[in-house]
PDB file of C-alpha atoms and ligand atoms in Angstrom:
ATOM      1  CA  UNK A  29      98.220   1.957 -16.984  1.00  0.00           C
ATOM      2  CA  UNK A  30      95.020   3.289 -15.510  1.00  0.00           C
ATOM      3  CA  UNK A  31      93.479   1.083 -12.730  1.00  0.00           C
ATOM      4  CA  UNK A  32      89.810   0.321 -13.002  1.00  0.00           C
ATOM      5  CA  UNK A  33      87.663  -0.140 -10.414  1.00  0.00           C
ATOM      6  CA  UNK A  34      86.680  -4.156 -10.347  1.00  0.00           C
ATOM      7  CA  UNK A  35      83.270  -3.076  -9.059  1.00  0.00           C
ATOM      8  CA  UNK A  36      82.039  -0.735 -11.537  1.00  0.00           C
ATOM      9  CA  UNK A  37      84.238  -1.117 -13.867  1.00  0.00           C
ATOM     10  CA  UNK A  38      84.885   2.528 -14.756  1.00  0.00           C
ATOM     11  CA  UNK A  39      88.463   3.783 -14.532  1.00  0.00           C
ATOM     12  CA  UNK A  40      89.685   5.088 -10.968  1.00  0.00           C
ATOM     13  CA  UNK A  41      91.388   8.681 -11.402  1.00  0.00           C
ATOM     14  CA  UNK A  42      94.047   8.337  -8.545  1.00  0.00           C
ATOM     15  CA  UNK A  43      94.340  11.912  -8.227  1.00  0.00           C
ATOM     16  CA  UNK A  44      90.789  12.502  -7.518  1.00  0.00           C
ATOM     17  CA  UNK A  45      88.768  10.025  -6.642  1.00  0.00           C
ATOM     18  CA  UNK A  46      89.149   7.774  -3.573  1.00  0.00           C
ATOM     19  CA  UNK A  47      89.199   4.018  -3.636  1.00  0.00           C
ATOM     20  CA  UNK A  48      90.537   1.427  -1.697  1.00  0.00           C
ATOM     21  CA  UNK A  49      92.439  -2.065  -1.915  1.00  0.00           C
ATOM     22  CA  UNK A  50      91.499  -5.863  -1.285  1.00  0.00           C
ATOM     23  CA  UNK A  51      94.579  -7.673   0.428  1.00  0.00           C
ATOM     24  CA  UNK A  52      96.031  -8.336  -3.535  1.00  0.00           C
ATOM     25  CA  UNK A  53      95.487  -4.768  -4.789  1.00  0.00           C
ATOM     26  CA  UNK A  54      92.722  -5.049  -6.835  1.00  0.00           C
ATOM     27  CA  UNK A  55      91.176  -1.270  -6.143  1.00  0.00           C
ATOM     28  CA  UNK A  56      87.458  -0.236  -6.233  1.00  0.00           C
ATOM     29  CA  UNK A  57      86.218   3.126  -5.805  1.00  0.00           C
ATOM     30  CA  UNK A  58      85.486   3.627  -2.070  1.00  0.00           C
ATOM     31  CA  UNK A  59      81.777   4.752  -2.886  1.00  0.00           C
ATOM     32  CA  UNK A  60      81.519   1.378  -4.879  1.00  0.00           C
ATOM     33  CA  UNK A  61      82.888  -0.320  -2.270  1.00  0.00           C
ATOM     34  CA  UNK A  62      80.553   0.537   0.418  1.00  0.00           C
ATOM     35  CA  UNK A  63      77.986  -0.959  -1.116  1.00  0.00           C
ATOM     36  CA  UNK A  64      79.694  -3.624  -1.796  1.00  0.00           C
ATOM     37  CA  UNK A  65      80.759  -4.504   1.567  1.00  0.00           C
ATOM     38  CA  UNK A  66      76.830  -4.228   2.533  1.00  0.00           C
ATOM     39  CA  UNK A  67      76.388  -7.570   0.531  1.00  0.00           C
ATOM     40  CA  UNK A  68      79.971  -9.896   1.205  1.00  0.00           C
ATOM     41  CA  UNK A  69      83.367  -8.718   2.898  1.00  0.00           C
ATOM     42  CA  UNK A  70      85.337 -10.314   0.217  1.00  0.00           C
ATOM     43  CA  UNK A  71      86.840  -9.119  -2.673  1.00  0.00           C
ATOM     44  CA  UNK A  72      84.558 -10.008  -5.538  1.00  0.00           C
ATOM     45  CA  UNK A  73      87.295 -10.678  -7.880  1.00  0.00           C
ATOM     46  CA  UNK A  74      89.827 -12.676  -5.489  1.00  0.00           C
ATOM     47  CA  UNK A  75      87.343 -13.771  -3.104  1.00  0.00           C
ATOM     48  CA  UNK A  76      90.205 -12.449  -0.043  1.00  0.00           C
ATOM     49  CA  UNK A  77      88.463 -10.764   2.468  1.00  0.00           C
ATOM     50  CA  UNK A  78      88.994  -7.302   2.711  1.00  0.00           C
ATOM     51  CA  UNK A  79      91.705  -6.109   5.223  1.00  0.00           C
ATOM     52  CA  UNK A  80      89.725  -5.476   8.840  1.00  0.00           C
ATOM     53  CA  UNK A  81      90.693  -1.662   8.812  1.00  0.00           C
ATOM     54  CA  UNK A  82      88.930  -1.146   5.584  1.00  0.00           C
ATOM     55  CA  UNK A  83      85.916  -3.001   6.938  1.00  0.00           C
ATOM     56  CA  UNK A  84      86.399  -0.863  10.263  1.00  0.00           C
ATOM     57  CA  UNK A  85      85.488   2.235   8.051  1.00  0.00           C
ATOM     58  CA  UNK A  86      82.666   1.275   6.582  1.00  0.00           C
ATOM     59  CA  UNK A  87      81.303  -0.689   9.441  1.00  0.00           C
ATOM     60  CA  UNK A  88      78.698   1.868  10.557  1.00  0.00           C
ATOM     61  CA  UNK A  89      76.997   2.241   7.037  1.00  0.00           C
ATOM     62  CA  UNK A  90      76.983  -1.474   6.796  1.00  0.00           C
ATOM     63  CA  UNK A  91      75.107  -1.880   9.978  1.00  0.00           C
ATOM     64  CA  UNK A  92      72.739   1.097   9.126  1.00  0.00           C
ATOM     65  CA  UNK A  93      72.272  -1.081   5.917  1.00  0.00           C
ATOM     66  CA  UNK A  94      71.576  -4.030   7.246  1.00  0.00           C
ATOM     67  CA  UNK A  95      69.134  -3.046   9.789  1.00  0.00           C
ATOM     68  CA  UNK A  96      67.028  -1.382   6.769  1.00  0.00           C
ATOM     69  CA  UNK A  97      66.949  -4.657   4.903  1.00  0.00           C
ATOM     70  CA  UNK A  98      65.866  -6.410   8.144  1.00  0.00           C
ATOM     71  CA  UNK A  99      62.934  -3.616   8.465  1.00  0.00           C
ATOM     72  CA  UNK A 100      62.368  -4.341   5.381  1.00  0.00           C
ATOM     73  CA  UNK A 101      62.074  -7.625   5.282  1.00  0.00           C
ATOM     74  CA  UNK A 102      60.175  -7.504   8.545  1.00  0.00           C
ATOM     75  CA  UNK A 103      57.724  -5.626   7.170  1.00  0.00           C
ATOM     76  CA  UNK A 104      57.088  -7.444   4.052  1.00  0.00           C
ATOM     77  CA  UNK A 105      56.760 -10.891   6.597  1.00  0.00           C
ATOM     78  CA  UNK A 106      54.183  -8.669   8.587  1.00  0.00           C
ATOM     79  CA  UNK A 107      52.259  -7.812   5.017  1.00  0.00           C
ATOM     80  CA  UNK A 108      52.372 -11.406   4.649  1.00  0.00           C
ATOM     81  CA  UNK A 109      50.898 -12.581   7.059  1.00  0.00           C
ATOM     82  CA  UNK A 110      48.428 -10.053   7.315  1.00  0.00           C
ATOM     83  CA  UNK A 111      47.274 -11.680   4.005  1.00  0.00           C
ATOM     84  CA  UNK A 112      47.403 -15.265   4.997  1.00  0.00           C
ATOM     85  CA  UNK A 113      45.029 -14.413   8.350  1.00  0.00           C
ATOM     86  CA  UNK A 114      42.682 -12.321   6.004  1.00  0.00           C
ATOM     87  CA  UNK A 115      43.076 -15.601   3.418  1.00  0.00           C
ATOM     88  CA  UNK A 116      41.902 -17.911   6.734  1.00  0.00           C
ATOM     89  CA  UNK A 117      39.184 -15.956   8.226  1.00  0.00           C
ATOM     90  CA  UNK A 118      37.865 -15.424   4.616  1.00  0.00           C
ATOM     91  CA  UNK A 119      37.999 -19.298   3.939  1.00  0.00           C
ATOM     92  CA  UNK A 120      36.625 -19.987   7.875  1.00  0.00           C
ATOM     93  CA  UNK A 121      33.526 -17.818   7.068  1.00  0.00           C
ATOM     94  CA  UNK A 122      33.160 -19.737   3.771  1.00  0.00           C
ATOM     95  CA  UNK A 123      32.965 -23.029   5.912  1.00  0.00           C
ATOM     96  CA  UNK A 124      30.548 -21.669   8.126  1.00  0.00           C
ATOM     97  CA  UNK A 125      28.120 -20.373   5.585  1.00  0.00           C
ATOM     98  CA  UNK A 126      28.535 -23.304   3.942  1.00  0.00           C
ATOM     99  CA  UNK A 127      27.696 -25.144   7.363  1.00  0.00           C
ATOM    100  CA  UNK A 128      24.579 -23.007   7.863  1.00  0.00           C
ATOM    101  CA  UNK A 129      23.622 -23.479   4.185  1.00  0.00           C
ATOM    102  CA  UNK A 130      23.755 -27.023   4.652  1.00  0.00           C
ATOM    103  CA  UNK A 131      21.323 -27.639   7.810  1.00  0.00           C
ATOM    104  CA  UNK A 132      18.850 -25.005   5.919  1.00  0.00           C
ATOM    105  CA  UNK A 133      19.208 -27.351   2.981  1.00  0.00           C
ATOM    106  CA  UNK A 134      18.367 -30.372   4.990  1.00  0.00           C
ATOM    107  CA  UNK A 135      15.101 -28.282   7.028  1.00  0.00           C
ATOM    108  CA  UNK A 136      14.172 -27.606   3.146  1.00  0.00           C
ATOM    109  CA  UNK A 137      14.525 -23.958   3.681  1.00  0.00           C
ATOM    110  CA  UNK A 138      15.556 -23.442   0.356  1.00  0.00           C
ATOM    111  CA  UNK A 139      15.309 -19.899  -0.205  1.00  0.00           C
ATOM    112  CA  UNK A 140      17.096 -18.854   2.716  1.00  0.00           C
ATOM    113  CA  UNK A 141      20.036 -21.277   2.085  1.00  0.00           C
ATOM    114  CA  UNK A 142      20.099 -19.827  -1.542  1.00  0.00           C
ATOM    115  CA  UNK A 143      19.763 -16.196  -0.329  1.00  0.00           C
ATOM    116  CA  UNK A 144      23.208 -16.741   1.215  1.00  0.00           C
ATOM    117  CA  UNK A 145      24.700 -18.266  -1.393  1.00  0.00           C
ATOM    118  CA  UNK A 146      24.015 -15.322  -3.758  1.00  0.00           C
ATOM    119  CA  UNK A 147      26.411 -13.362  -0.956  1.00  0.00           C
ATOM    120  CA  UNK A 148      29.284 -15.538  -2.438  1.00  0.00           C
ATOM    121  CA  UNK A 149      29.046 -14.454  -6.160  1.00  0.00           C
ATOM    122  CA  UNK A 150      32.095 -13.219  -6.606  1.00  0.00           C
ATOM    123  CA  UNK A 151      34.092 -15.497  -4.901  1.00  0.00           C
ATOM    124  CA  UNK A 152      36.374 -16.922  -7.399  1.00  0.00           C
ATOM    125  CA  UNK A 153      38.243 -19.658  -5.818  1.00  0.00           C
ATOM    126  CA  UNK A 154      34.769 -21.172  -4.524  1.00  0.00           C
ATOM    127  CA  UNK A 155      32.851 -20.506  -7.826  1.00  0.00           C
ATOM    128  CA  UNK A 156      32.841 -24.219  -8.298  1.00  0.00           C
ATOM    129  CA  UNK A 157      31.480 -25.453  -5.216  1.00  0.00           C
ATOM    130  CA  UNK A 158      28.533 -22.431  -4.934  1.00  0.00           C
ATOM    131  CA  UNK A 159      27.819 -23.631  -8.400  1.00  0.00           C
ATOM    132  CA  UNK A 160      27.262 -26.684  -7.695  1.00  0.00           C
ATOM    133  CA  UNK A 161      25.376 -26.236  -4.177  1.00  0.00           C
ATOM    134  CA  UNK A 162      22.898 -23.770  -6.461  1.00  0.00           C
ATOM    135  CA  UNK A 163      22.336 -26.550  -8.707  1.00  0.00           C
ATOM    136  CA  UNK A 164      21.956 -29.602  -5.934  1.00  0.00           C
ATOM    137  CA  UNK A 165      19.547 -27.151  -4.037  1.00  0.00           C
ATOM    138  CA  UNK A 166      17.428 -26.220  -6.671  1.00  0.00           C
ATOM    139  CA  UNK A 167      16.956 -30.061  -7.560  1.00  0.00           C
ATOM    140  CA  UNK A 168      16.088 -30.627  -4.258  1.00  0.00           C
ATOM    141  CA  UNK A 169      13.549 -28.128  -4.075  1.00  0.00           C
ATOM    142  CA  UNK A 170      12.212 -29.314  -7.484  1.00  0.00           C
ATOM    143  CA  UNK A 171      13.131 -26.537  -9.960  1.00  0.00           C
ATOM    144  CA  UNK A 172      15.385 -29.253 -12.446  1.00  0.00           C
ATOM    145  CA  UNK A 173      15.393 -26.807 -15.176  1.00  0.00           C
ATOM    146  CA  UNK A 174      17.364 -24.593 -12.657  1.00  0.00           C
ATOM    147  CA  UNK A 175      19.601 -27.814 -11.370  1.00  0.00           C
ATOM    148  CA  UNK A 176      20.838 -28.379 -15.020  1.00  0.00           C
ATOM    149  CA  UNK A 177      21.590 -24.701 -15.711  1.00  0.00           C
ATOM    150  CA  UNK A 178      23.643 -24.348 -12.901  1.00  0.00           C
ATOM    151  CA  UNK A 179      24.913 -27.873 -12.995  1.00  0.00           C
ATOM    152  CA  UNK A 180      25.754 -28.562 -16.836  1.00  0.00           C
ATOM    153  CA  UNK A 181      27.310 -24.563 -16.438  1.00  0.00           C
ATOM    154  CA  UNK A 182      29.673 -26.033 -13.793  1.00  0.00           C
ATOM    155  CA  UNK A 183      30.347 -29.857 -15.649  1.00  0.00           C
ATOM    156  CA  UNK A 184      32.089 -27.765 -18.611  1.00  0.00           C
ATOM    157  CA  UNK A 185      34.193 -25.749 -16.258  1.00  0.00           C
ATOM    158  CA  UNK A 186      35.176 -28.544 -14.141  1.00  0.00           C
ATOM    159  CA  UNK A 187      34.653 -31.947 -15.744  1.00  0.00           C
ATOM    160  CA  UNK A 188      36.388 -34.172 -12.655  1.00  0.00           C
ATOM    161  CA  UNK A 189      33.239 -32.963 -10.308  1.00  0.00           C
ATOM    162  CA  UNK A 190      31.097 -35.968  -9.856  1.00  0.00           C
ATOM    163  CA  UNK A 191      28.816 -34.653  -7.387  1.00  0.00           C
ATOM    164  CA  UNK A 192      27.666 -32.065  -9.753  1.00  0.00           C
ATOM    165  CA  UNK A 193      27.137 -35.157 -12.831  1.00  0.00           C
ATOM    166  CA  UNK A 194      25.219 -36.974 -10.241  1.00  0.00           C
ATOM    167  CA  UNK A 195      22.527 -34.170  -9.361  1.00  0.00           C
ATOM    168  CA  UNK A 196      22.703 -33.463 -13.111  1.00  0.00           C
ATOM    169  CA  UNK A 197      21.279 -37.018 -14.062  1.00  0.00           C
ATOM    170  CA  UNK A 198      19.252 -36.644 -11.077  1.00  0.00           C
ATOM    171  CA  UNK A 199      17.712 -33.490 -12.674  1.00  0.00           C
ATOM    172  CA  UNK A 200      17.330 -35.142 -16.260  1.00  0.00           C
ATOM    173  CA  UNK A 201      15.710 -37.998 -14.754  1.00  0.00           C
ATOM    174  CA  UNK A 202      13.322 -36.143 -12.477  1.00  0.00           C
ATOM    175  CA  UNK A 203      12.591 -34.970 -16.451  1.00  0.00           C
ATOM    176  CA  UNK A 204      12.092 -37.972 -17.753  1.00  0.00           C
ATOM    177  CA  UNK A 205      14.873 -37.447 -19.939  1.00  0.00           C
ATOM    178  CA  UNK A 206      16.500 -41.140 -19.505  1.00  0.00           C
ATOM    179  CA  UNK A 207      19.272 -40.501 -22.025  1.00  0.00           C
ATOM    180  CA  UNK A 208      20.637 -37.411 -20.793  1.00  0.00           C
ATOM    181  CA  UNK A 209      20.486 -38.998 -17.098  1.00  0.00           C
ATOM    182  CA  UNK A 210      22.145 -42.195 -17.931  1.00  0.00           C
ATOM    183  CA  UNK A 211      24.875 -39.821 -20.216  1.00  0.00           C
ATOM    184  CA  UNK A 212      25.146 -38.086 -16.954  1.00  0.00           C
ATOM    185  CA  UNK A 213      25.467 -40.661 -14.656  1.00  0.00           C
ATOM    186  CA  UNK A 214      28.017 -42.375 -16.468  1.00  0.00           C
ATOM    187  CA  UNK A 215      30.787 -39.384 -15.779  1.00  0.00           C
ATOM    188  CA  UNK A 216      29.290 -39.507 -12.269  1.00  0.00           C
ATOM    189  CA  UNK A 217      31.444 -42.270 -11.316  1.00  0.00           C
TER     190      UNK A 217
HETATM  191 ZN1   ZN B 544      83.617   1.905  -9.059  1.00  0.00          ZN
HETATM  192 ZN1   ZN B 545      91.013  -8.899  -4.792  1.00  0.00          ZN
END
């Protein structure tokens, strides 16, 4: 009966091809093998570990393996992190626009505090909050037809923003639209 190697599953030609034994003959090719023994020492059919003088030849290309997986791995840990820092000093620089925006907004230098909120545009992950800073600035500078377009843009993206309802019924009422206000103030809370 032909053996067949309990790795790959092909048949093992004795003759010709090399292969070696776990502990309770069950034979792999000894190309299969070494790989393998790169991921567990034990036989993956009996679960016996593999005689030490088997191990003792392939010990150098399971070292040589290992070290390349650790590189690897090193280096995707360094890629990482590389992307967290650049995630942090992105994020830090948001807070301290945001900072600077705010004491503009409060020394009613409007412009200027919008002029550096326009360098956010395509910040995804803070659309919401520019949105709404656009629309809370331009009602405090008095353009409420501006406040509502930014503000009602950003209420039907993000309905759970009550800030952003609250400068919108701000806006309508500065409008003398009572209805709308009180509509808005109601989701305000
Ligand atoms: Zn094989
Ligand atoms: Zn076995």
């Amino acid at each position: 009966m032909p053996t067949s190697c309990i790795i790959c599953h092909l048949p093992i030609d004795e003759k010709s091809e090399m292969y070696d034994e776990c502990p309770n003959g069950h034979a792999a090719h000894t190309s299969c093998l070494r790989e393998w023994l790169t991921h567990s020492l034990k036989c993956p059919l009996c679960n016996d570990k593999y005689d030490d003088n088997i191990i003792q030849k392939f010990q150098a290309y399971i070292e040589k393996k290992e070290q390349e997986t650790q590189k690897a791995l090193k280096l995707q840990m360094e890629e990482e992190n590389k992307i967290k820092i650049k995630e942090i000093c992105k994020n830090m620089v948001f807070l301290k626009t945001i900072e600077v925006i705010e004491k503009l907004t409060k020394q009613k230098e409007y412009k200027k505090a919008l002029e550096l909120l326009d360098g956010f545009t395509n910040d995804d992950d803070k659309k919401h909050e520019i949105m709404f800073l656009r629309g809370k600035i331009n009602f405090l500078r008095g353009r409420y037809d501006m406040a509502i377009n930014h503000l009602f843009k950003l209420v039907k993206q993000d309905f759970e923003f009550p800030d952003a309802w609250l400068y919108l019924g701000r806006s309508y009422q500065a409008l003398g639209l009572d209805d709308k206000a009180r509509w808005a103030f109601e989701r305000a809370n």
